[in-house]
Amino acid sequence: MASVLPVRADARAAEPEPGFDPVSPSPRPAGDWLRDYRMLAAAAPVHCSTPDIPSLDRRAPARAFILEPRAAQSQSQALIATIKDPIVERFIVLAEAADGCIRVHESGRSLPFEQRSLSSPFPNARLPAALGETPAVAIVIDHQSVRPWIELIPEARFQCLSEQLWIAISMFTGMLATLFVIALLVTRYQRSRLTLAYLAYLIALQFYQLQALGLGPAWLPFWPPPSAHHLLQAFAAGTAVIGLSLLAITFLRPGGWMRSVLIASVALSAGGFYLAAFNAGAYRFGAAILPLLAILVIVLLARRLREGEPAMRWFAVGLAAALGGGGIQAAAVVTQGAWLPPMAAFAFPLGNVIESICWLIAILMRLRATNLSLQHRLIHEAQHDPLTGLRSRASMHAHLVNAIAAAKSSPHPTPGLIFIDLGGFRRINDRFGQARGDQVLCRFSTMLRELGLEAEAIGRFGGDEFMVLMRRDAHWSHTEGAAATILARFREPIRIDDDSVLIRPDIGLLRITADYDSVDEVLQDADRALQVSKQFGGRRATPFESRMREDAKAQEALKRALEEAIRTHQLDLHYQPIVTFESMTPVGFEALLRWQRPGQKSIAVEQVFVVAESAGLLGALGERIIELALAQIADWQRRGVWSPGLFLSINACEQQLIDGRFLDDLHGALQTHGVDACALRLELSERSLGTDLDWSRLVLPRLLNQHILLGVDNFGAGLASLTMLTDLQPDFIKVDRSLVAALPNLPRAQHLARIGCLLAEQIGSLAVAEGIETQGQLDTLREFGFEHGQGRLIAAPMSGAETAGWLQLAARAHDQPLTENSWQMKLH
């Protein structure tokens, strides 16, 4: 970084004008010459006016120089004594005219501009046409340094030179003003720290040049008076350091220790200049820090140039221009009065102008690059999911549009679409939290990309739904193979930090053919295939078939019919007894949902729950089942057929237990009907336990608080682990009817039945066999240790009124002795 304060350069022509002797330093102190001229003024003729001979400031260095023009030249033309240092503080010229009168002229930056003999950026004084015997003397006074850049120039030539300098300075100031206006416009349309720093830099630079060149008092009527010179100079120098350094730091973006050192150097340098308003020595301290600051910036710039940013090269050119301008003036200082051209006195301001232009170009290039980067980022964000980095929904929609168009216009094989849904993802969120759920989505996305599928695009369509659009030239077998690869990859749980999470992809496959006219049609058919995968238990890939459209229509009609059935109370409950084998007396009943539709066959309970969940009717369905069950218990209690030790189990699904509304409705209905919570059991399919749902945290505490017990249905047909069943500690475990039916012939069924009975015994639960149809099944179950069961051999599901009669019959039969072959007749 170049010094922000121009080092005063010698500014003279390459060769002195013929007839002029060089200005020679005086061996006598400046104070002696002032004393001599006061004595001469006192002895001057009467007709001479009394000159005001100034005094010296003892705090500022002063030096005297003898002006010795040749006699022939001094008589032929008027001469101007000038110092080609536009920022010198005081320039005093003392001369004795041939008539004995004393002429004194004082000018400089710290004095009013109009005191100069000619309007010029250089302090100057006109010498008498004819000089007396006493040598003319120029005294230079400056707090910083005194340079012997004094010259005697013919007035006409000096006038021409001054006009050229004024034009140069006006152009310089006008260019800074133009750059400032451009920077304002740029900031108006793109406000950033960089443009604001550039504005601050221009303001500081303009303020310093007006003060340093003495142009402020000459051009601006509101400029402070010369008495405030030291304060203004200190403020201008410190502000210039801050403005320049602020822009450099903002543009170069240093980090770590380099940033700290730069900021500390700027603070020390600017602080030294500010303190110069009270102590001249502080000015030298501030200037001494500038070389260190410049070295740091050059080192940082050299590092940044390696990155190859074009804007950084323009920044380097600007910095080189400022350093070059400062170097020219520094050379004039070192050579102590080398006769450089007059414009050399403005080499540093000229370098600042070039620097400002180059830096503006660099800033505009940086802003353009930033805008392009932002544009690319916005396009990328629009086309990619912000969480997973896969293609976004909008991007996948566009790819599907292109795939449909390609299918219609090309005879080549049509692309395949893989539509993926993460089964049970809601349970992952419920168990581990949404943050961990996001981690699961990211991990799944990463692993999906790493599978190396022949895909044109892989995207997240929304939530836990993903799409893989295969390449157009990929055979359909590649689509099926990709689906199989996905299923195989996620067969085992994945590790997320310290947790093991099972991801269960459900997949629908679809050929995008010329028959499709819109993306919506494609998505509907892909979703239909996906829903079929879910209906068959998930973790499978199902290709779309045209019949699925009719099935989907039927399913939609079923949803509407179920909604109507719930609203018009078409649903009913039947009750099947659960008995103890020893006495064949009931210990409880299972409430079985019945939906008899006129002219159509009945629907299995499991299907009703699936339809209700997909239609968002689980809440209404659960409320209806609870109302029917508890109303029936209350009715049996009024009839006197309900014993306190009996229980009624109602089927529920895991989503109902997670939903707080179901348990709240159950608690309210128990109070409304005056039924003890111990009379009720919630019966949950074992398939629901094979998920990642945290039962001990999300469900069991609420059930225990309401004194509601839980039973497990369909043991042996689901995926629940023995550990999960042990932790759950259900009130009863029902062995699935498929195992009971296979007991006489299938050893595997016998093993599972024995395990179920043993497990129930170990965790303190009832072991219940369901679906008992034959005496042989009953005998085998007794042999295995079962003591409770249900099935048509014992009693078929009955209505509430029939169940009341059955209970009365069971009570009478219990009071009579039963034989092995007569108990069924007694109960029927």
CSV table of N, CA and C in Angstrom, one decimal, residues 296-358:
chain,number,residue,atom,x,y,z
A,296,LEU,N,2.5,-5.3,4.5
A,296,LEU,CA,1.5,-6.3,4.9
A,296,LEU,C,0.5,-6.4,3.7
A,297,VAL,N,0.0,-5.3,3.2
A,297,VAL,CA,-0.9,-5.3,2.1
A,297,VAL,C,-0.3,-6.0,0.8
A,298,ILE,N,0.9,-5.7,0.6
A,298,ILE,CA,1.6,-6.3,-0.6
A,298,ILE,C,1.7,-7.8,-0.5
A,299,VAL,N,2.1,-8.2,0.7
A,299,VAL,CA,2.2,-9.7,0.9
A,299,VAL,C,0.8,-10.3,0.8
A,300,LEU,N,-0.2,-9.7,1.4
A,300,LEU,CA,-1.6,-10.3,1.2
A,300,LEU,C,-2.0,-10.3,-0.2
A,301,LEU,N,-1.7,-9.2,-0.9
A,301,LEU,CA,-2.1,-9.1,-2.3
A,301,LEU,C,-1.4,-10.2,-3.2
A,302,ALA,N,-0.1,-10.4,-2.9
A,302,ALA,CA,0.6,-11.5,-3.6
A,302,ALA,C,0.0,-12.8,-3.4
A,303,ARG,N,-0.5,-13.1,-2.2
A,303,ARG,CA,-1.2,-14.4,-2.0
A,303,ARG,C,-2.5,-14.4,-2.8
A,304,ARG,N,-3.3,-13.3,-2.8
A,304,ARG,CA,-4.5,-13.3,-3.5
A,304,ARG,C,-4.4,-13.4,-5.0
A,305,LEU,N,-3.3,-12.9,-5.5
A,305,LEU,CA,-3.0,-13.0,-7.0
A,305,LEU,C,-2.9,-14.4,-7.4
A,306,ARG,N,-2.4,-15.3,-6.5
A,306,ARG,CA,-2.3,-16.7,-6.9
A,306,ARG,C,-3.6,-17.4,-7.2
A,307,GLU,N,-4.7,-16.8,-6.7
A,307,GLU,CA,-6.0,-17.4,-6.9
A,307,GLU,C,-6.6,-17.2,-8.3
A,308,GLY,N,-5.9,-16.2,-9.0
A,308,GLY,CA,-6.3,-16.0,-10.4
A,308,GLY,C,-7.5,-15.2,-10.6
A,309,GLU,N,-8.0,-14.5,-9.6
A,309,GLU,CA,-9.2,-13.6,-9.8
A,309,GLU,C,-8.8,-12.4,-10.7
A,310,PRO,N,-9.5,-12.2,-11.8
A,310,PRO,CA,-9.2,-11.0,-12.6
A,310,PRO,C,-9.3,-9.7,-11.9
A,311,ALA,N,-10.3,-9.6,-11.0
A,311,ALA,CA,-10.4,-8.3,-10.2
A,311,ALA,C,-9.2,-8.0,-9.4
A,312,MET,N,-8.6,-9.1,-8.9
A,312,MET,CA,-7.4,-8.9,-8.0
A,312,MET,C,-6.2,-8.3,-8.9
A,313,ARG,N,-6.2,-8.6,-10.1
A,313,ARG,CA,-5.1,-8.0,-11.0
A,313,ARG,C,-5.3,-6.5,-11.1
A,314,TRP,N,-6.5,-6.1,-11.3
A,314,TRP,CA,-6.8,-4.6,-11.4
A,314,TRP,C,-6.5,-3.9,-10.1
A,315,PHE,N,-6.8,-4.6,-9.0
A,315,PHE,CA,-6.5,-4.0,-7.7
A,315,PHE,C,-5.0,-3.8,-7.6
A,316,ALA,N,-4.2,-4.8,-8.1
A,316,ALA,CA,-2.8,-4.7,-8.0
A,316,ALA,C,-2.2,-3.6,-8.9
A,317,VAL,N,-2.8,-3.4,-10.1
A,317,VAL,CA,-2.4,-2.3,-10.9
A,317,VAL,C,-2.6,-1.0,-10.3
A,318,GLY,N,-3.8,-0.8,-9.6
A,318,GLY,CA,-4.1,0.5,-8.9
A,318,GLY,C,-3.1,0.7,-7.8
A,319,LEU,N,-2.8,-0.3,-7.1
A,319,LEU,CA,-1.8,-0.2,-6.0
A,319,LEU,C,-0.4,0.2,-6.5
A,320,ALA,N,-0.1,-0.4,-7.6
A,320,ALA,CA,1.2,-0.1,-8.2
A,320,ALA,C,1.3,1.3,-8.7
A,321,ALA,N,0.2,1.9,-9.2
A,321,ALA,CA,0.2,3.3,-9.7
A,321,ALA,C,0.4,4.2,-8.5
A,322,ALA,N,-0.3,3.9,-7.4
A,322,ALA,CA,-0.1,4.7,-6.2
A,322,ALA,C,1.3,4.6,-5.6
A,323,LEU,N,1.8,3.4,-5.6
A,323,LEU,CA,3.2,3.3,-5.2
A,323,LEU,C,4.2,4.0,-6.1
A,324,GLY,N,3.9,3.9,-7.4
A,324,GLY,CA,4.8,4.6,-8.4
A,324,GLY,C,4.8,6.1,-8.2
A,325,GLY,N,3.5,6.7,-8.0
A,325,GLY,CA,3.4,8.1,-7.7
A,325,GLY,C,4.2,8.5,-6.5
A,326,GLY,N,3.9,7.7,-5.4
A,326,GLY,CA,4.6,8.0,-4.2
A,326,GLY,C,6.1,7.8,-4.3
A,327,GLY,N,6.6,6.9,-5.1
A,327,GLY,CA,8.0,6.6,-5.3
A,327,GLY,C,8.7,7.8,-6.0
A,328,ILE,N,8.0,8.4,-7.0
A,328,ILE,CA,8.6,9.5,-7.7
A,328,ILE,C,8.8,10.7,-6.8
A,329,GLN,N,7.8,11.0,-5.9
A,329,GLN,CA,8.0,12.0,-5.0
A,329,GLN,C,9.0,11.7,-3.9
A,330,ALA,N,9.1,10.4,-3.5
A,330,ALA,CA,10.1,10.0,-2.6
A,330,ALA,C,11.5,10.1,-3.1
A,331,ALA,N,11.6,9.9,-4.5
A,331,ALA,CA,12.9,10.1,-5.1
A,331,ALA,C,13.3,11.5,-5.0
A,332,ALA,N,12.4,12.4,-5.2
A,332,ALA,CA,12.7,13.8,-5.1
A,332,ALA,C,13.2,14.2,-3.7
A,333,VAL,N,12.6,13.6,-2.7
A,333,VAL,CA,13.0,13.8,-1.3
A,333,VAL,C,14.4,13.3,-1.1
A,334,VAL,N,14.7,12.1,-1.6
A,334,VAL,CA,16.0,11.5,-1.3
A,334,VAL,C,17.1,12.3,-2.0
A,335,THR,N,16.8,12.8,-3.2
A,335,THR,CA,17.8,13.6,-3.9
A,335,THR,C,17.9,15.0,-3.5
A,336,GLN,N,17.1,15.4,-2.6
A,336,GLN,CA,17.1,16.8,-2.0
A,336,GLN,C,17.2,17.9,-3.1
A,337,GLY,N,16.1,18.0,-3.8
A,337,GLY,CA,16.1,19.1,-4.7
A,337,GLY,C,16.4,18.8,-6.1
A,338,ALA,N,16.4,17.5,-6.5
A,338,ALA,CA,16.7,17.2,-7.9
A,338,ALA,C,15.6,17.9,-8.8
A,339,TRP,N,16.1,18.4,-9.9
A,339,TRP,CA,15.2,19.3,-10.7
A,339,TRP,C,14.3,18.4,-11.6
A,340,LEU,N,13.2,17.9,-10.9
A,340,LEU,CA,12.2,17.1,-11.6
A,340,LEU,C,11.2,18.0,-12.3
A,341,PRO,N,10.4,17.5,-13.2
A,341,PRO,CA,9.4,18.4,-13.9
A,341,PRO,C,8.4,18.9,-12.8
A,342,PRO,N,7.7,20.0,-13.1
A,342,PRO,CA,6.8,20.5,-12.1
A,342,PRO,C,5.6,19.5,-11.8
A,343,MET,N,5.2,18.8,-12.8
A,343,MET,CA,4.1,17.8,-12.5
A,343,MET,C,4.5,16.7,-11.6
A,344,ALA,N,5.8,16.5,-11.4
A,344,ALA,CA,6.3,15.5,-10.4
A,344,ALA,C,5.8,15.8,-9.0
A,345,ALA,N,5.5,17.1,-8.7
A,345,ALA,CA,5.0,17.4,-7.4
A,345,ALA,C,3.6,16.9,-7.2
A,346,PHE,N,2.9,16.5,-8.3
A,346,PHE,CA,1.6,15.9,-8.2
A,346,PHE,C,1.6,14.4,-8.6
A,347,ALA,N,2.7,13.8,-8.6
A,347,ALA,CA,2.8,12.4,-9.0
A,347,ALA,C,2.0,11.5,-8.1
A,348,PHE,N,2.0,11.8,-6.8
A,348,PHE,CA,1.2,10.9,-5.9
A,348,PHE,C,-0.3,11.1,-6.1
A,349,PRO,N,-0.8,12.4,-6.2
A,349,PRO,CA,-2.2,12.5,-6.5
A,349,PRO,C,-2.6,11.9,-7.8
A,350,LEU,N,-1.7,12.0,-8.8
A,350,LEU,CA,-2.0,11.4,-10.1
A,350,LEU,C,-2.1,9.8,-9.9
A,351,GLY,N,-1.2,9.3,-9.1
A,351,GLY,CA,-1.2,7.9,-8.8
A,351,GLY,C,-2.5,7.5,-8.1
A,352,ASN,N,-3.0,8.4,-7.2
A,352,ASN,CA,-4.2,8.1,-6.5
A,352,ASN,C,-5.4,8.0,-7.5
A,353,VAL,N,-5.4,8.9,-8.5
A,353,VAL,CA,-6.5,8.9,-9.5
A,353,VAL,C,-6.5,7.6,-10.2
A,354,ILE,N,-5.3,7.2,-10.7
A,354,ILE,CA,-5.2,5.9,-11.4
A,354,ILE,C,-5.6,4.8,-10.5
A,355,GLU,N,-5.2,4.9,-9.3
A,355,GLU,CA,-5.5,3.8,-8.3
A,355,GLU,C,-7.1,3.8,-8.1
A,356,SER,N,-7.7,4.9,-8.0
A,356,SER,CA,-9.2,4.9,-7.8
A,356,SER,C,-9.9,4.3,-9.0
A,357,ILE,N,-9.4,4.6,-10.2
A,357,ILE,CA,-10.0,4.1,-11.4
A,357,ILE,C,-9.9,2.6,-11.4
A,358,CYS,N,-8.6,2.1,-11.2
A,358,CYS,CA,-8.4,0.7,-11.3
A,358,CYS,C,-9.2,-0.1,-10.2
